Coordinates of C-alpha atoms in Angstrom, one line a residue:
M1 CA 19.5 -5.5 -34.0
D2 CA 16.4 -6.0 -31.6
R3 CA 14.2 -4.7 -31.3
K4 CA 14.9 -2.2 -28.6
S5 CA 17.7 -1.3 -30.1
K6 CA 16.2 -0.3 -33.3
I7 CA 13.6 2.2 -31.1
L8 CA 17.0 3.2 -29.4
E9 CA 18.7 4.5 -32.2
A10 CA 15.5 6.1 -33.7
V11 CA 15.8 7.9 -30.9
S12 CA 18.9 8.7 -31.5
N13 CA 18.8 9.7 -35.3
G14 CA 16.1 12.3 -34.4
T15 CA 13.7 9.9 -36.1
L16 CA 11.6 9.0 -33.0
G17 CA 10.0 11.4 -30.8
F18 CA 10.7 10.4 -26.8
A19 CA 7.4 10.0 -26.2
E20 CA 6.5 7.1 -28.9
A21 CA 9.8 5.9 -28.2
V22 CA 8.3 5.0 -24.7
A23 CA 5.6 3.5 -25.7
R24 CA 6.9 1.0 -28.6
L25 CA 9.9 0.1 -25.4
A26 CA 7.1 -0.4 -23.2
A27 CA 5.2 -2.6 -25.6
A28 CA 8.7 -4.2 -27.1
E29 CA 9.5 -5.8 -23.3
G30 CA 6.5 -6.6 -22.3
A31 CA 5.6 -4.6 -19.7
V32 CA 2.0 -3.3 -20.7
A33 CA -0.2 -5.9 -20.4
D34 CA -3.3 -4.7 -22.3
L35 CA -6.7 -7.1 -21.1
G36 CA -8.8 -5.1 -22.8
V37 CA -10.7 -4.4 -19.2
A38 CA -7.2 -3.0 -18.3
K39 CA -3.5 -1.9 -18.6
I40 CA -1.3 -4.0 -16.0
D41 CA 1.8 -2.2 -15.3
H42 CA 4.4 -4.7 -15.0
A43 CA 7.0 -1.9 -14.7
R44 CA 6.1 -1.0 -12.2
M45 CA 8.6 -2.4 -10.1
A46 CA 11.6 -2.1 -11.9
R47 CA 10.7 1.7 -11.7
C48 CA 9.2 2.7 -8.6
G49 CA 10.0 -0.4 -6.3
M50 CA 6.2 -1.2 -5.4
P51 CA 4.2 -4.4 -7.4
E52 CA 0.9 -3.0 -9.5
F53 CA -1.8 -3.3 -6.9
V54 CA -5.4 -3.9 -7.9
Y55 CA -8.0 -0.9 -7.0
G56 CA -10.9 -3.6 -6.1
A57 CA -13.5 -0.6 -5.6
G58 CA -15.9 0.3 -8.8
K59 CA -14.8 -3.3 -11.1
N60 CA -17.1 -5.5 -11.0
V61 CA -16.5 -9.8 -10.9
E62 CA -15.4 -10.4 -14.2
Q63 CA -12.6 -7.7 -15.0
L64 CA -11.1 -8.8 -11.1
L65 CA -10.9 -12.0 -12.5
T66 CA -9.6 -10.8 -15.9
I67 CA -6.6 -9.0 -13.2
V68 CA -5.8 -10.8 -11.5
P69 CA -4.5 -14.4 -12.2
E70 CA -2.3 -11.7 -15.1
I71 CA -1.0 -10.1 -12.0
L72 CA -0.4 -13.1 -10.1
R73 CA 1.2 -15.0 -13.3
R74 CA 4.3 -12.5 -13.6
N75 CA 4.8 -11.1 -9.9
G76 CA 4.1 -14.3 -7.7
S77 CA 1.5 -12.2 -6.0
V78 CA -0.8 -10.1 -6.1
L79 CA -3.0 -7.4 -3.5
V80 CA -6.5 -5.5 -4.7
T81 CA -7.8 -3.7 -1.6
R82 CA -11.2 -2.1 -1.2
V83 CA -12.8 -5.3 -2.2
E84 CA -16.4 -5.9 -1.6
P85 CA -17.2 -9.2 0.1
A86 CA -19.1 -11.4 -3.4
A87 CA -15.6 -10.9 -5.6
G88 CA -13.5 -11.1 -2.2
R89 CA -15.4 -14.8 -1.6
A90 CA -15.4 -15.3 -5.9
L91 CA -12.0 -14.3 -5.7
L92 CA -11.2 -16.4 -3.4
E93 CA -13.0 -19.6 -5.8
K94 CA -10.9 -19.0 -8.6
V95 CA -7.0 -17.9 -6.5
P96 CA -7.7 -20.8 -3.1
Q97 CA -4.4 -20.0 -2.0
G98 CA -5.1 -16.3 -1.8
I99 CA -6.1 -14.7 1.5
H100 CA -9.8 -12.9 2.1
D101 CA -9.9 -10.1 4.9
A102 CA -13.5 -9.0 4.7
Q103 CA -11.9 -6.8 8.2
A104 CA -8.8 -5.1 5.3
K105 CA -11.4 -5.3 2.9
V106 CA -8.2 -7.1 0.8
F107 CA -7.9 -10.1 -1.0
A108 CA -3.7 -10.9 -1.2
V109 CA -1.4 -14.1 -2.7
R110 CA 1.6 -13.7 -0.5
N111 CA 4.8 -14.7 -1.7
S112 CA 6.0 -17.0 1.4
A113 CA 9.6 -16.9 0.1
R114 CA 10.3 -12.8 -0.3
E115 CA 12.3 -11.6 2.1
L116 CA 11.3 -9.2 4.3
H117 CA 13.0 -5.5 5.3
G118 CA 12.6 -2.8 7.3
N119 CA 10.2 -2.0 10.7
V120 CA 6.6 -0.1 10.3
A121 CA 4.7 0.0 13.4
V122 CA 1.7 0.4 12.6
V123 CA 0.0 1.6 15.1
S124 CA -3.6 2.4 15.1
A125 CA -5.9 4.5 18.0
G126 CA -9.0 1.5 19.3
T127 CA -10.1 -1.5 17.6
S128 CA -13.1 0.7 15.4
D129 CA -9.0 1.5 13.1
L130 CA -8.1 -2.5 12.1
G131 CA -8.9 -2.6 9.1
V132 CA -7.5 0.4 7.6
A133 CA -4.1 -0.6 9.8
L134 CA -5.0 -4.0 8.1
E135 CA -5.0 -2.9 4.7
A136 CA -1.6 -0.7 5.5
K137 CA 0.4 -4.1 6.6
Y138 CA -0.6 -6.5 3.3
T139 CA 0.1 -3.9 1.6
L140 CA 3.5 -3.5 3.7
E141 CA 4.7 -6.6 3.4
E142 CA 3.5 -7.0 -0.9
C143 CA 5.8 -3.9 -1.2
G144 CA 8.3 -6.7 0.5
V145 CA 8.8 -3.9 4.4
R146 CA 8.1 -6.0 7.6
S147 CA 5.3 -4.2 9.7
E148 CA 4.2 -4.8 13.5
L149 CA 1.0 -3.7 14.6
V150 CA 0.2 -1.9 17.5
T151 CA -2.9 -1.7 18.2
D152 CA -5.6 0.2 20.8
V153 CA -3.1 2.8 21.9
G154 CA -4.9 6.0 21.8
V155 CA -4.9 9.1 23.8
A156 CA -8.1 8.3 26.0
G157 CA -5.6 5.8 27.9
I158 CA -2.7 6.7 26.9
E159 CA -0.6 4.2 29.3
R160 CA -1.4 2.0 26.4
L161 CA 0.6 3.6 23.7
F162 CA 3.6 4.4 26.5
A163 CA 4.0 0.9 27.5
S164 CA 4.6 0.4 23.9
L165 CA 6.8 2.8 23.7
D166 CA 10.0 0.4 22.7
R167 CA 8.3 -0.7 20.2
L168 CA 7.2 2.2 18.1
R169 CA 11.1 3.2 18.6
R170 CA 12.5 0.9 17.4
A171 CA 10.8 1.3 13.7
D172 CA 11.8 3.4 11.6
V173 CA 8.9 4.9 10.5
C174 CA 5.4 4.6 11.9
I175 CA 1.8 4.2 10.7
V176 CA -0.1 6.2 12.8
I177 CA -4.1 5.7 12.7
A178 CA -6.9 7.3 14.0
G179 CA -10.5 8.8 14.4
M180 CA -12.1 11.2 16.6
E181 CA -10.3 13.8 16.6
G182 CA -7.8 12.6 15.0
A183 CA -4.5 13.2 18.4
L184 CA -2.9 10.2 19.0
P185 CA 0.0 10.8 15.7
S186 CA 1.3 14.5 17.0
V187 CA 1.1 12.3 20.5
V188 CA 3.3 9.7 18.5
G189 CA 5.8 12.4 16.9
G190 CA 6.9 14.4 20.0
L191 CA 8.1 10.4 21.3
V192 CA 9.3 9.5 18.3
R193 CA 12.4 10.7 16.0
V194 CA 11.5 8.5 13.2
P195 CA 9.3 9.3 10.6
V196 CA 5.2 9.2 11.1
I197 CA 2.9 8.9 8.7
A198 CA -1.3 9.9 10.0
V199 CA -3.6 7.9 9.0
P200 CA -7.2 9.8 9.3
T201 CA -10.3 7.4 10.0
S202 CA -13.3 8.1 9.3
V203 CA -14.8 6.2 12.6
G204 CA -16.3 9.1 15.3
Y205 CA -19.4 11.4 15.8
G206 CA -21.0 13.3 14.0
A207 CA -18.6 16.2 13.8
S208 CA -16.5 14.5 13.4
F209 CA -17.8 14.4 9.5
G210 CA -16.7 11.2 8.1
G211 CA -12.8 11.4 9.2
L212 CA -12.6 15.1 8.8
A213 CA -12.1 16.3 11.9
A214 CA -9.1 14.0 12.4
L215 CA -8.2 15.3 9.6
L216 CA -7.5 18.5 9.5
G217 CA -6.0 18.0 13.3
M218 CA -3.6 15.6 12.3
L219 CA -3.3 18.3 9.1
N220 CA -2.6 20.7 12.1
S221 CA -0.2 19.0 14.1
C222 CA 1.9 20.6 16.4
A223 CA 4.2 17.6 16.1
A224 CA 7.3 18.8 13.3
G225 CA 7.3 16.4 10.8
V226 CA 4.2 14.4 10.8
T227 CA 2.8 13.7 7.3
V228 CA -1.1 13.3 6.2
V229 CA -2.1 11.2 3.9
N230 CA -6.1 10.5 3.3
V231 CA -8.9 9.3 5.6
D232 CA -8.8 5.3 5.3
N233 CA -5.5 5.9 3.6
G234 CA -4.1 2.7 5.4
F235 CA -2.6 1.7 1.3
G236 CA -1.3 5.2 1.1
A237 CA 0.6 5.2 4.5
A238 CA 1.8 2.1 3.3
C239 CA 3.3 3.0 0.4
A240 CA 5.0 6.2 1.5
A241 CA 6.6 4.4 3.8
A242 CA 7.7 1.5 1.6
R243 CA 9.7 3.8 -0.3
I244 CA 11.4 5.3 3.2
I245 CA 12.2 2.3 3.5
N246 CA 13.7 1.0 0.2
C247 CA 15.3 4.9 0.0
R248 CA 16.8 3.4 3.0
E249 CA 18.1 0.0 1.6
K250 CA 20.2 1.7 -1.4

């Protein structure tokens, strides 16, 4: 009897508790890699439909240089978000096949053989919101989801949005990103029938309060069914969109 079967048998006969069994199964299957500086959850794709990501903010270069190769070794791709410029340069030197996008604040190694599915429109109000939009786009790709950028279509020149409306209506999900007063997701929510995920950004003058005004505006949207994530959280919006796409693809 293999190790996994013995653990399950112990649960069945009551000699091993559930929590301990889960921990032992994770260790038995190599689902968790303990690197000392981090524990890598290699089972996340099977469990949640998306891989283990790396949040770069707060991690030093040495920690990132330990974590990234481990995920890359198992997955064939990796995405690090909120990467500082120095860390991005160090990662690129260590992993030259990667991409360091300073505007998106990401480091990514793409799997060119991965088949992308679905179609998410990543819509940004202004060029100043593009970094958040690009973070969403990289995240969608790492989740195996196809995306299309629709940029600089904010409400101050709303005819630009109407000119792109066919692209939004063809999408399976729209991620809509805006700062200032955060009006764009409400407009899009009143024009399309697909799920709309709103992302407030910290773009704006003093009374925008670092994105709080946009966040409150989106939470109070009069367009029914608009979902809102946190300020500047293109990553979180992309993960939500990927979950929607994965459910549709079942």
